[in-house]
XYZ file of C-alpha atoms in Angstrom:
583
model
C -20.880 93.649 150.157
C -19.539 90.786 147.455
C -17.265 92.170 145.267
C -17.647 91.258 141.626
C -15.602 88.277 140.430
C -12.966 88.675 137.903
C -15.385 86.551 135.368
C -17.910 89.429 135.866
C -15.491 91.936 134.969
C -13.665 90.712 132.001
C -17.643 90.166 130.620
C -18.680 93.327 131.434
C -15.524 94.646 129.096
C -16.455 92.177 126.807
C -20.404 93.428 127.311
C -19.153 97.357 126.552
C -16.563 96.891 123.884
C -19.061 94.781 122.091
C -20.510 97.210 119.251
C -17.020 98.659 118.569
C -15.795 95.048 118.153
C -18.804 94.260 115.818
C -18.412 97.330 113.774
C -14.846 96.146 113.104
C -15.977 92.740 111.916
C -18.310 94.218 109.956
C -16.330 96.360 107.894
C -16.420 94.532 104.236
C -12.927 92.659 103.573
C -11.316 92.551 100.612
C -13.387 90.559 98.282
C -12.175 86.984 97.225
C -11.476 86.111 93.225
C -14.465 84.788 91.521
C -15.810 84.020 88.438
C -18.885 86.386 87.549
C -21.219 87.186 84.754
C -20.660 91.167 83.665
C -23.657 93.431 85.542
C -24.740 90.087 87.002
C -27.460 89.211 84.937
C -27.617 85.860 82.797
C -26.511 86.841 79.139
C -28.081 85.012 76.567
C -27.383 84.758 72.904
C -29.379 83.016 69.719
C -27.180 81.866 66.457
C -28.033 82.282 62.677
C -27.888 78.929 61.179
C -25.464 78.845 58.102
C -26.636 77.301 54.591
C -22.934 76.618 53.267
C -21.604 73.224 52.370
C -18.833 73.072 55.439
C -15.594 71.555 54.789
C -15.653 69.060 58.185
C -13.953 65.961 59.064
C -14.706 62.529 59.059
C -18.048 63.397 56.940
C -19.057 63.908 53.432
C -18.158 63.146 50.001
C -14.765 61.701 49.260
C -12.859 61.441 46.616
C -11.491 57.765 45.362
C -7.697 57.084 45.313
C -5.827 53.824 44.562
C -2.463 52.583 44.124
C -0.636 49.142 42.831
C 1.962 47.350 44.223
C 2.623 44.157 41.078
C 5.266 41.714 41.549
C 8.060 44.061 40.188
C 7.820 46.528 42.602
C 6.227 48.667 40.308
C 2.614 50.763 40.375
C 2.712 52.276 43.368
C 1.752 56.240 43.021
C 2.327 58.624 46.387
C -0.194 61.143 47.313
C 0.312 64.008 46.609
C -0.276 66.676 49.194
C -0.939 69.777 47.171
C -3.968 67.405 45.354
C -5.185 66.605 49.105
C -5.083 70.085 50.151
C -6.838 71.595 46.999
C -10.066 69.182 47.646
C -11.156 71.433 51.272
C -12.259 74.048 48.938
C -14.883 71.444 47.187
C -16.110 70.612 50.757
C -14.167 67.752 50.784
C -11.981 66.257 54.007
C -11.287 62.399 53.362
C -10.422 60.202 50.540
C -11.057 56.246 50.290
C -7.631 55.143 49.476
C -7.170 51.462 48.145
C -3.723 49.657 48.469
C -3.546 47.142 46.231
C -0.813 43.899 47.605
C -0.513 42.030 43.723
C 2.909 41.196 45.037
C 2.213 39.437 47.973
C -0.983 37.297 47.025
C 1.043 34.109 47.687
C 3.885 35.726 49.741
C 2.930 36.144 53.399
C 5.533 38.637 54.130
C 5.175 42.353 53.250
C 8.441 43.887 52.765
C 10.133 47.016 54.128
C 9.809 48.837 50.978
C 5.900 48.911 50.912
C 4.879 49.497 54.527
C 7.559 52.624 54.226
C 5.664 54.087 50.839
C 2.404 53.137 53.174
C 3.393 55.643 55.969
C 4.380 58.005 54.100
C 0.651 58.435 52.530
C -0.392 58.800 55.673
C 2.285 61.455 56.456
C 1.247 63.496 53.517
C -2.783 63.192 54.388
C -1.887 64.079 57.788
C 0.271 67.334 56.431
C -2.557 68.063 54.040
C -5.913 67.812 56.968
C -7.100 64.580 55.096
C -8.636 61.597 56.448
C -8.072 58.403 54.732
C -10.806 55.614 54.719
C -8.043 52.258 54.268
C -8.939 49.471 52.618
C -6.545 46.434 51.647
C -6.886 44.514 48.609
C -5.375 41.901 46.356
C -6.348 42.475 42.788
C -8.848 44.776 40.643
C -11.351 43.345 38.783
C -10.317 44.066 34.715
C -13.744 43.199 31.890
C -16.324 41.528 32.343
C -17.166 38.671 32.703
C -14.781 37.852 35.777
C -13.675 33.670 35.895
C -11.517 32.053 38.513
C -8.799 32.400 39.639
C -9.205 35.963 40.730
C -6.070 36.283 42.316
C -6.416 37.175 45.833
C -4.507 35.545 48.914
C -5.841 32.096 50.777
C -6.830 33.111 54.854
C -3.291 32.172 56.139
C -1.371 35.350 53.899
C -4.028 37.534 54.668
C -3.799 36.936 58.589
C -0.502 37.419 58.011
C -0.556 40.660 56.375
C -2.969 42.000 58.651
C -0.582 41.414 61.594
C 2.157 43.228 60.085
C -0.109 46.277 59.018
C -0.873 46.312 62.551
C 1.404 48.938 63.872
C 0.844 50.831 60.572
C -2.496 51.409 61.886
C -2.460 51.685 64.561
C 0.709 54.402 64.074
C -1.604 56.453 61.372
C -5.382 55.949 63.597
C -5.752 59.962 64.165
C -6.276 59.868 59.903
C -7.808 56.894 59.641
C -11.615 57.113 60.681
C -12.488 53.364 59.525
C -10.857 50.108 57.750
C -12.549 48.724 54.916
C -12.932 45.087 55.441
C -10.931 44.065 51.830
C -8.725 41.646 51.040
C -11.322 38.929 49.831
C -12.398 38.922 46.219
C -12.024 41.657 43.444
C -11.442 45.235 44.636
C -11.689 43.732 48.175
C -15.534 43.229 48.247
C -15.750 39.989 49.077
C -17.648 38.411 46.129
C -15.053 37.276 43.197
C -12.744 35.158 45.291
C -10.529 32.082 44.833
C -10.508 31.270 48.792
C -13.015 32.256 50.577
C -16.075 30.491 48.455
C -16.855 26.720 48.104
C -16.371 27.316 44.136
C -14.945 29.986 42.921
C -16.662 29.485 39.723
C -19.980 29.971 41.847
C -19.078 32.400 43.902
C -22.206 33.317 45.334
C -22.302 30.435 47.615
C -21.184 30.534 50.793
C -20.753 28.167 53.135
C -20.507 28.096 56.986
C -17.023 27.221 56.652
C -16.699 30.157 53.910
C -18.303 32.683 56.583
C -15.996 31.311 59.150
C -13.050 32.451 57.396
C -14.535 35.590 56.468
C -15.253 36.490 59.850
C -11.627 35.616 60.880
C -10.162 38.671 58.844
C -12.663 41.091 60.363
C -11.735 40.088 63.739
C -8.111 40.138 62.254
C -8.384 43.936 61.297
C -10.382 44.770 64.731
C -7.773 43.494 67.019
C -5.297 45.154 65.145
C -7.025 48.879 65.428
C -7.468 50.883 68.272
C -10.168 50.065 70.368
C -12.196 53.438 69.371
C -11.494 52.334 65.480
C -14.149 49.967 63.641
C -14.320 48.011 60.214
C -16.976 47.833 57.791
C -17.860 44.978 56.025
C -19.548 44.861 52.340
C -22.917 43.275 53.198
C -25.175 42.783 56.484
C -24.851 39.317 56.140
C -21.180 39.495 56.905
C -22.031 41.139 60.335
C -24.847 38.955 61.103
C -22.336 35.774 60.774
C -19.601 36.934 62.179
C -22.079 37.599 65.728
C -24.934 34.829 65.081
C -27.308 36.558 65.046
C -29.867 36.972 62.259
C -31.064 39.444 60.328
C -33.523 41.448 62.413
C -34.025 44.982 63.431
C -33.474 43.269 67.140
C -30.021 42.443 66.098
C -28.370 46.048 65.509
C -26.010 46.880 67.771
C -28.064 49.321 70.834
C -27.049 52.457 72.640
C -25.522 50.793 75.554
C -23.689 48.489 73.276
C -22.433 51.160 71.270
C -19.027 52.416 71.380
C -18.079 49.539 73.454
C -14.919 47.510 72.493
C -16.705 45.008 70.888
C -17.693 43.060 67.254
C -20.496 44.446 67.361
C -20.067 48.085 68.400
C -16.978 48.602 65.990
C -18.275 46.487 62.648
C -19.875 49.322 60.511
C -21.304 49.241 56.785
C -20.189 50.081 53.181
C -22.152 49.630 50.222
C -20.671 50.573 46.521
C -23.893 49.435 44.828
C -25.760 51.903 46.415
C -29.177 52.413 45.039
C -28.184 50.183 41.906
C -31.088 47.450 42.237
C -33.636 46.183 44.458
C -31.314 44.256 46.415
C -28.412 46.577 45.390
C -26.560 43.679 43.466
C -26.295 41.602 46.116
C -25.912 43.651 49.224
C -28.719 42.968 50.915
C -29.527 39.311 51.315
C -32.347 38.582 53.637
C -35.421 37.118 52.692
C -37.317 38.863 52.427
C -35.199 41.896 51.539
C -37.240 44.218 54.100
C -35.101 42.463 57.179
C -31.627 43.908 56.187
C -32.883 46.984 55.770
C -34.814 46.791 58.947
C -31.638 45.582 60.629
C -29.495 48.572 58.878
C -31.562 51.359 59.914
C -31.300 50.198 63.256
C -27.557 49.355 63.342
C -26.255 52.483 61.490
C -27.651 54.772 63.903
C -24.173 53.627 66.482
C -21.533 52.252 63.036
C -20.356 53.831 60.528
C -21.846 53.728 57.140
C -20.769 54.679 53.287
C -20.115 53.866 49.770
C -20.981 54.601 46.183
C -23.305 54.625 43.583
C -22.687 52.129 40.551
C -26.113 52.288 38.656
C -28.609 54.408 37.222
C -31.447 52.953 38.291
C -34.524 55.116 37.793
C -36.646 56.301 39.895
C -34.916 54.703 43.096
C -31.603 56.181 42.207
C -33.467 59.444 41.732
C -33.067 62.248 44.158
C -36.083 61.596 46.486
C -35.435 58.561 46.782
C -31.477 58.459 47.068
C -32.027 61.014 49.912
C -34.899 59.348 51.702
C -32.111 55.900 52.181
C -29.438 57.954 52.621
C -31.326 59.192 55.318
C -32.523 56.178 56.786
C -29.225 54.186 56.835
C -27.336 57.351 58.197
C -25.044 57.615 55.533
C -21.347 59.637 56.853
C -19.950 59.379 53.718
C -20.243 58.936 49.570
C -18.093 58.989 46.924
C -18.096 62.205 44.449
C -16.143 60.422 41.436
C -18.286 57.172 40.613
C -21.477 57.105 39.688
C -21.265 60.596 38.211
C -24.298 59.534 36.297
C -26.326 58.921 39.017
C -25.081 61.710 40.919
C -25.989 64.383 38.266
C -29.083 62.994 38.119
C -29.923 64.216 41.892
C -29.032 68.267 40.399
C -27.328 70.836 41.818
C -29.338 71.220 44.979
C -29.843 67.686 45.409
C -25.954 67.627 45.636
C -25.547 70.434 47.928
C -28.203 68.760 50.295
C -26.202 66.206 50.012
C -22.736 67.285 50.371
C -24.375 69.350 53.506
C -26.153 66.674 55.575
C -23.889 63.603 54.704
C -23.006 62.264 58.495
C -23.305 64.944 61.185
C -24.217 69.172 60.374
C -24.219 70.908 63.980
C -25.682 74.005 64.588
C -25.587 76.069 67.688
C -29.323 77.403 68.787
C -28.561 79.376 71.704
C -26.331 79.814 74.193
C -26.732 81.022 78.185
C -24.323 82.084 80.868
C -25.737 82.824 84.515
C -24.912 82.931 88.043
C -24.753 79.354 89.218
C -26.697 80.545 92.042
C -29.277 83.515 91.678
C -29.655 84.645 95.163
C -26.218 85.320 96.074
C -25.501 87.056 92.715
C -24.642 90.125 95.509
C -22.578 88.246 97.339
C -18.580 88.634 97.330
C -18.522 84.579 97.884
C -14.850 83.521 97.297
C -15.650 80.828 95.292
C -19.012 82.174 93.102
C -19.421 80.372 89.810
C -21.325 80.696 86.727
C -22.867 77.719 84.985
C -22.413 78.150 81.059
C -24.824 76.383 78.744
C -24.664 75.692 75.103
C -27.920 74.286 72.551
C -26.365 72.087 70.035
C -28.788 70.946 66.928
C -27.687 67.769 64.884
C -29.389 68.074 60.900
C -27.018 65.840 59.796
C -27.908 61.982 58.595
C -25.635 60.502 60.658
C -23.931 61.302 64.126
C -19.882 61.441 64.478
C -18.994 58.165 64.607
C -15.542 58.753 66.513
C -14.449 59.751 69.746
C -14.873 63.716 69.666
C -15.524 65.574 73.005
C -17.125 68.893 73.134
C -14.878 71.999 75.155
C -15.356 75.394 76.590
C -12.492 77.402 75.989
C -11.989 80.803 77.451
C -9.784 83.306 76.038
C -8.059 85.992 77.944
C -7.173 89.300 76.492
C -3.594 88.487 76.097
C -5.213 86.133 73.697
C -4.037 83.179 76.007
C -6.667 80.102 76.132
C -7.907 77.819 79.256
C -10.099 74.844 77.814
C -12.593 72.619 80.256
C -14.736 69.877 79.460
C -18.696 70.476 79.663
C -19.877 68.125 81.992
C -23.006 67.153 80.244
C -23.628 65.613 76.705
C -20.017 66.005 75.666
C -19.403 63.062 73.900
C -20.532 63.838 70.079
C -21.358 60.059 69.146
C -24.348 60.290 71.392
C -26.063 63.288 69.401
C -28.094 61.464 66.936
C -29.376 62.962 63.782
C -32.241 65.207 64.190
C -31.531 65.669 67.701
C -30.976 68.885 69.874
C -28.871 68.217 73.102
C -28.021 70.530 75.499
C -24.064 71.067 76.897
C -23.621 72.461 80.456
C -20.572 72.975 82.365
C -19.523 75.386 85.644
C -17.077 77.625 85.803
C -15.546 77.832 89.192
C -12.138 79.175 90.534
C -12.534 75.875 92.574
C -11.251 74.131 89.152
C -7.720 73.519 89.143
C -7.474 74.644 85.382
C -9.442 78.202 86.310
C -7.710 78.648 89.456
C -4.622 80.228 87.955
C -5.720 82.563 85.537
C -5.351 86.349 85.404
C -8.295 88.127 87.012
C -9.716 89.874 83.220
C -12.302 89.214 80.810
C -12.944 85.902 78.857
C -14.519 85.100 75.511
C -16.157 81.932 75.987
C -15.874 79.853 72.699
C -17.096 76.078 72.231
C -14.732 73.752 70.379
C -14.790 70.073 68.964
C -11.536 69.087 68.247
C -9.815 65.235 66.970
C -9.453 63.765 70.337
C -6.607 61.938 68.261
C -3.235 63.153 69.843
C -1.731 63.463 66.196
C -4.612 65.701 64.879
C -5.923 67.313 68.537
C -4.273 70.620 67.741
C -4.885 70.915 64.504
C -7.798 73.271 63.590
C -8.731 71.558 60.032
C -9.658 68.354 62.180
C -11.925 70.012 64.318
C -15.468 70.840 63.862
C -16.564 74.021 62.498
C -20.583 74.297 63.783
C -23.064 75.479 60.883
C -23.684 79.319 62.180
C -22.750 82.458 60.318
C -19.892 84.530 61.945
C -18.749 82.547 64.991
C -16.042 80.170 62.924
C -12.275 80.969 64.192
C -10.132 78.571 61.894
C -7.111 79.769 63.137
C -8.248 78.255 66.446
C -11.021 75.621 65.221
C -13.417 76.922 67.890
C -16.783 78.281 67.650
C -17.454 81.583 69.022
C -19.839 81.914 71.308
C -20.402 85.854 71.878
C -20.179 85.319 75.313
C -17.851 86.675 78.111
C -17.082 85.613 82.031
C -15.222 87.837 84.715
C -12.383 86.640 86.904
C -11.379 88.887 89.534
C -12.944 90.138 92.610
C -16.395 91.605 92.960
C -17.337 94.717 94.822
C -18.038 94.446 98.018
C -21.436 94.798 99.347
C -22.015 98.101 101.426
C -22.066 97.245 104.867
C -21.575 99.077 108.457
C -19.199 101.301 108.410
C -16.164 101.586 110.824
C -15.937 104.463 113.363
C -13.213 107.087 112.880
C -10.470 106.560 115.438
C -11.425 109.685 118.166
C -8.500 112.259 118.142
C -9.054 112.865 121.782
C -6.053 111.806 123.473
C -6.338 108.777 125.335
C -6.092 108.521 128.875
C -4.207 105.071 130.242
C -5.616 103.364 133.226
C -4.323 104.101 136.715
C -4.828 102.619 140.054
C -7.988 103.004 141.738
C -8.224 104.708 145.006
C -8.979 103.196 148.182
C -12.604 103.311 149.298
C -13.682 102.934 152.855
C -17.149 102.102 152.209
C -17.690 100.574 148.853
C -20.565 101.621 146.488
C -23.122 98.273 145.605
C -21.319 97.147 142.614
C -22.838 96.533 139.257
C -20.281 95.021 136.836
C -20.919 97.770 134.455
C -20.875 100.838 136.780
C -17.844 98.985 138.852
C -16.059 98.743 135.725
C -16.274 102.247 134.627
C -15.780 103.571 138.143
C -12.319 101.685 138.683
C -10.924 102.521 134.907
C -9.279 105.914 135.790
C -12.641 107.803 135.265
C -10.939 109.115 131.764
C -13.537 106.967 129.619
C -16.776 107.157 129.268
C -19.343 104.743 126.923
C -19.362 107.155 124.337
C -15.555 107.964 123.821
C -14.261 104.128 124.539
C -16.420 102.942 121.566
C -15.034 105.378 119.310
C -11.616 103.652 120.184
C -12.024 100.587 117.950
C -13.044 97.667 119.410
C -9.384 95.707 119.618
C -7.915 98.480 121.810
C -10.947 99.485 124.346
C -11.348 95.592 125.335
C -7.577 95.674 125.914
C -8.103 98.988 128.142
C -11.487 97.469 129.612
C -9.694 94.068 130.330
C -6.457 95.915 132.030
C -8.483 97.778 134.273
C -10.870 94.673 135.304
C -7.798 93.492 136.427
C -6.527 96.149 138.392
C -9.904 96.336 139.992
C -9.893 92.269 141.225
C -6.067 93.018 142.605
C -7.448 95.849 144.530
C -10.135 94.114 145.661
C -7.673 91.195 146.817
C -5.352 93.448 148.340
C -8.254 94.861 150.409
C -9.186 91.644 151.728
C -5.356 90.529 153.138
């Protein structure tokens, strides 16, 4: 009778060790690190909106500062940094800081002495959390009536100047939020000038020559800046020349434009006639009027805009009114020391509106973490995830209008912190006033910056801190959301009330690995010889020629790993005996 081939053995020992082997590979491993939700169930949390007046950058009222630089040397006052300091309690984070160059009108080069007391300003702002709005500017305008000469600087001194406050600037951009155009005319606004009109004497004329050279200092100032700084000229007009375009809703700068390195993407607004007359003395200029402010609304939702009142002007510089425009041109900024008249007129809740919902007021709705993937919330995957989620509401008039990028940052019981970037709707410029946009981001021990933490608890926490690397660390330049309770200033993150798990999960209960049997073990031996061989079957063959010291039942309760070795040495004893037979 055919014998059975060694390839029918070894499968029948495969065949019989089978359910011991898949008992063993069923036993539950060691789970893998992951990132998990505690009790895996999505966690979600609501915030309590905060009424206060919050103390945040880039935003708000300002207060004025100035300082002189005359022929002498003399005039020239330093900030002072316990002043700067003592105006976060009012609320207040920037100032509008005027340098005034009477030295240099005629002189094109700006010496040592000034660009040092310069810096150092913008060392003691920086010391104290202040911003500082920079404008440039010849000469202040003294009684009226003003008459020529003014005494500001022809277009070749002022190109000139610009160039070497260049690396100032640029040095100083993570306090600067925005240049003031300046230098042309009295107090730098561009009206009361001895160069950049036809006649001076008539100085509200201006030729296409005159807006030529106009336009040559604001492209001055924006090649000097950063390319995520802008400039803000005094009226539309000066905007509309400088591109060609006219004055038109359909000219504003649009969303894909914005924040682009362009004119037109980094040329903002500031008016300091602010609700003083129909045509706020000369700011806007279209006929009819209604085009400029069609063209405003539209271009301040991307640029930044500010200024001043100069003018009671009942009932338009009233409180409904001053806060319907102030809404409509997206004001980020006004100042608090001129027109106190005016201002005072809006009363004391008027001014707290005000001082809350100048440029951009966020405030957290809701916030959600959850498995990334709801049917294998059981599973011990090695690399599970969660996918965090954050509501962010914008009741501000105005959106940020610098680079700011929102961060989840988890913080480990040793008080150590991990921050990653959400990967939706992080960039703040894009949340426009009124607007509720949504942040989302996973969390997955795939991501390098997870991969080596501690296995522990986190508390999650959202931040929006100065992407500026002069001010990124520094809490008072970050953005403290409009909730009650979840403000760390220590940190300058938002609390979120939420917490993730890194470490391994339990296992999931599976089939459970026989006990090892405690009977001894009895090792294979030769077969002996039979005369007349029995029809083989490769299971009965197999058993038969193992020593006849295993059965099925005690050779699974072996483990799987030894029996097949057993099984497999005795399939091969059996094929040599079969060989030997047939020699």
């Amino acid at each position: 009778m055919k014998k059975p081939t060694l390839a029918v053995l070894l499968a029948a020992a495969v065949a019989l060790a089978g359910p011991a082997a898949a008992a063993v590979a069923l036993d539950p491993a060691p789970a893998a690190p992951s990132v998990y939700v505690p009790g895996d169930t999505a966690a979600t949390v609501a915030y309590e909106p905060s009424n206060e007046v919050i103390a945040n950058p880039q935003r708000g009222f300002y207060h004025h500062t100035e300082t002189h630089y005359r022929a002498d040397g003399s005039g020239y006052v330093p900030l002072d940094a316990a002043a700067l300091a003592a105006l976060r309690p009012q609320g207040i984070t920037q100032i509008l800081r005027v340098f005034y160059l009477e030295k240099f009108a005629a002189d094109p080069v700006l010496d040592e002495e000034f660009l040092a007391l310069v810096q150092a300003d913008y060392d003691t702002a920086r010391e104290a959390g202040v911003s500082v709005i920079t404008r440039f500017a010849y000469v202040q305008g003294g009684a009226w009536p003003y008459v020529p000469p003014y005494g500001d600087a022809p277009l070749d001194v002022v190109l000139a100047h610009i160039e070497q406050l260049g690396p100032v600037l640029r040095a100083n951009s993570d306090v600067i939020p925005v240049v003031q155009n300046g230098l042309i005319g009295l107090w730098g606004e561009g009206y009361y000038t001895d160069h950049f009109v036809a006649d001076p004497a008539n100085p509200g004329v201006v030729t296409p020559e005159d807006w030529a050279k106009r336009s040559a200092v604001t492209q001055a100032l924006l090649d000097e800046l950063p390319a995520d700084r802008g400039v803000q000229v005094r009226t539309m007009a000066s905007k509309q020349q400088m591109l060609g375009v006219p004055a038109a809703a359909s000219s504003a700068v649009t969303a894909a434009e914005a924040y682009t390195d362009t004119a037109i993407a980094r040329t903002g607004h500031h008016n300091d006639c602010l609700l003083a007359a129909p045509d706020d003395w000369g700011t806007f200029l279209s006929d009819p009027i209604t085009l400029d402010q069609e063209y405003l609304a539209a271009d301040s939702l991307y640029v930044p805009v500010g200024g001043e009142t100069c003018n009671v002007n009942p009932p338009r510089s009233e409180w409904e009114s001053a806060s319907a425009e102030l809404a409509r041109y997206h004001y980020s900024y006004l100042n608090t020391d001129y027109n106190r008249d005016v201002l005072n007129s809006w009363g004391e809740a008027g001014l707290a509106e005000t001082a809350k919902r100048l440029g951009y007021r966020l405030v957290m709705e809701s916030s959600s973490v959850a498995p990334a993937d709801d049917s294998a919330v059981s599973t011990a995957a090695a690399d599970e995830s969660v996918v965090v989620s954050v509501d962010v509401r914008n009741d501000g008039w105005a959106a940020p209008y610098t680079p700011r990028t929102a961060l989840l940052v988890l913080t480990g019981s040793d008080g150590s912190t991990t921050s990653v970037p959400f990967t939706s709707n992080a960039d703040l410029r894009r949340w426009l006033p009124g607007t509720t946009n949504t942040l989302s981001t996973t969390l997955s021990l795939s991501d390098p910056a997870l991969a080596s933490l501690a296995e522990g608890s986190y508390q999650l926490a959202i931040a929006f801190p100065s992407s500026d690397p002069g001010t990124a660390a520094d809490a008072r330049f970050a953005v403290q959301a409009a909730n009650i309770g979840t403000w760390n200033p220590s940190e300058g993150t938002n609390l979120l009330g939420q917490t993730v798990m890194i470490g391994a999960r339990a296992a999931v209960p599976g089939p459970v690995t026989p006990e090892p049997s405690t009977a001894p073990v009895v090792p294979p031996v030769a077969p002996p010889v039979a005369t007349t061989p029995a029809p083989p079957t490769p299971q009965v063959d197999v058993l038969a020629n193992t020593g006849g010291g295993l059965g099925p039942v005690s050779a699974l309760a072996l483990g799987g790993s030894a029996l097949l070795a057993i099984l497999v040495g005795g399939a091969f004893l059996v094929y040599r005996r079969q060989l030997e037979r047939r020699t």
